[in-house]
Short mmCIF file of C-alpha atoms in Angstrom, two decimals:
data_model
loop_
_atom_site.label_atom_id
_atom_site.label_comp_id
_atom_site.label_asym_id
_atom_site.label_seq_id
_atom_site.Cartn_x
_atom_site.Cartn_y
_atom_site.Cartn_z
CA MET A 207 -0.05 -0.05 0.04
CA THR A 208 1.43 3.30 -0.99
CA GLU A 209 1.68 6.06 1.57
CA ASN A 210 -1.17 8.07 -0.26
CA ASN A 211 -3.39 5.22 -0.17
CA ALA A 212 -2.70 4.84 3.67
CA VAL A 213 -3.42 8.26 4.28
CA THR A 214 -6.77 8.27 2.56
CA ASN A 215 -7.65 4.98 4.23
CA PHE A 216 -6.65 6.39 7.60
CA GLU A 217 -8.75 9.58 6.97
CA GLN A 218 -11.74 7.33 5.85
CA ASN A 219 -11.46 5.07 8.80
CA ASN A 220 -11.14 7.90 11.15
CA ILE A 221 -13.15 10.68 10.32
CA GLY A 222 -15.54 10.46 13.07
CA GLN A 223 -12.56 10.61 15.61
CA LEU A 224 -10.77 13.58 13.85
CA ILE A 225 -14.04 15.76 13.82
CA SER A 226 -14.51 14.55 17.57
CA TYR A 227 -10.98 15.54 18.38
CA ALA A 228 -11.24 18.89 16.59
CA SER A 229 -14.17 19.67 18.39
CA LEU A 230 -12.97 18.63 21.81
CA GLU A 231 -9.63 20.82 21.29
CA GLN A 232 -11.91 23.71 20.59
CA ALA A 233 -13.92 23.25 23.91
CA ILE A 234 -10.79 22.62 25.95
CA GLU A 235 -9.38 25.77 24.65
CA LYS A 236 -12.53 27.82 25.49
CA ALA A 237 -12.83 25.90 28.90
CA THR A 238 -9.13 26.82 29.61
CA GLU A 239 -9.61 30.54 28.65
CA THR A 240 -12.64 30.73 30.88
CA ARG A 241 -10.78 29.09 33.87
CA ASN A 242 -7.81 31.29 33.52
CA ASP A 243 -10.02 34.38 33.54
CA LEU A 244 -11.79 32.92 36.81
CA LYS A 245 -8.61 32.26 38.35
CA GLU A 246 -7.26 35.92 37.62
CA HIS A 247 -10.48 37.27 39.05
CA LEU A 248 -10.18 35.20 42.20
CA LEU A 249 -6.50 36.17 42.58
CA SER A 250 -7.12 39.81 42.31
CA GLU A 251 -10.02 39.57 44.90
CA MET A 252 -7.89 37.69 47.48
CA GLN A 253 -5.00 40.16 46.99
CA GLU A 254 -7.33 43.02 47.31
CA MET A 255 -9.00 41.52 50.39
CA GLY A 256 -5.55 40.20 52.05
CA ILE A 257 -6.91 36.64 52.04
CA LYS A 258 -4.11 33.90 52.12
CA SER A 259 -6.50 30.96 51.76
CA PHE A 260 -9.88 30.00 51.45
CA GLU A 261 -11.96 26.75 51.55
CA ASN A 262 -15.54 25.72 51.27
CA ASP A 263 -17.39 22.48 50.01
CA PHE A 264 -16.50 23.32 46.52
CA VAL A 265 -12.90 24.45 46.52
CA LYS A 266 -9.78 25.21 48.40
CA ILE A 267 -7.66 28.15 47.33
CA THR A 268 -4.04 28.88 48.58
CA LEU A 269 -2.51 32.28 47.49
CA VAL A 270 0.97 31.84 46.23
CA ASP A 271 3.22 34.75 46.62
CA PRO A 272 5.49 35.61 43.64
CA SER A 273 8.78 34.37 43.91
CA GLU A 274 11.99 34.14 41.85
CA SER A 275 14.15 31.24 41.24
CA LYS A 276 17.79 30.95 39.27
CA THR A 277 18.68 28.33 37.06
CA VAL A 278 21.42 27.80 34.37
CA ASP A 279 20.77 29.14 30.79
CA LEU A 280 22.19 25.99 29.17
CA LYS A 281 21.64 27.34 25.54
CA ALA A 282 23.76 30.22 26.36
CA PHE A 283 26.41 28.11 27.95
CA GLN A 284 26.52 25.71 25.08
CA LYS A 285 27.08 28.82 22.71
CA ASN A 286 29.79 30.76 25.02
CA GLU A 287 31.61 27.61 26.57
CA PRO A 288 31.19 24.84 23.92
CA ALA A 289 34.13 22.69 25.52
CA ASP A 290 32.96 22.94 29.02
CA TYR A 291 29.14 22.28 27.88
CA GLY A 292 30.40 19.15 26.19
CA ASP A 293 32.22 18.12 29.31
CA LEU A 294 29.06 18.68 31.57
CA ILE A 295 26.97 16.77 29.20
CA SER A 296 29.22 13.87 29.10
CA ASP A 297 30.02 13.88 32.95
CA TYR A 298 26.35 14.45 34.02
CA PRO A 299 24.10 12.95 31.31
CA LYS A 300 20.45 12.74 31.74
CA ILE A 301 18.61 10.42 29.44
CA THR A 302 14.99 10.88 28.92
CA LYS A 303 12.98 8.24 27.27
CA ARG A 304 9.73 9.21 25.49
CA LYS A 305 7.16 6.87 24.30
CA ALA A 306 5.63 7.09 20.83
CA SER A 307 3.13 9.91 20.57
CA ILE A 308 1.32 12.01 17.97
CA ARG A 309 1.10 15.83 17.71
CA ILE A 310 -2.14 17.22 16.38
CA THR A 311 -2.86 20.85 15.35
CA VAL A 312 -6.47 21.65 14.89
CA LYS A 313 -7.16 23.95 12.20
CA ASP A 314 -9.68 26.96 12.64
CA HIS A 315 -12.94 26.73 10.61
CA ASP A 316 -14.63 29.82 11.85
#
């Protein structure tokens, strides 16, 4: 089977799932936007009222103060100190295995 035939068969066999996935992604995007707006509103209200934590039957909210962290910019280090970067990577390797996956981008049809 040629790749072109395989792609056509894939689409025909999965058109329902592809449409469902695209709709679900759009719903998730809208829900995420709504959730973020609600969180920003609640954060603002808690800060204005001086509330550090809140709990009721539905939610528990803890205000996390802003903080700062310091990390190493490995891309800049690699660019500016390539030999030292090579030594660092060979002396302290961290191997991360990832399982097979697919990346899906939903196209707007509005």
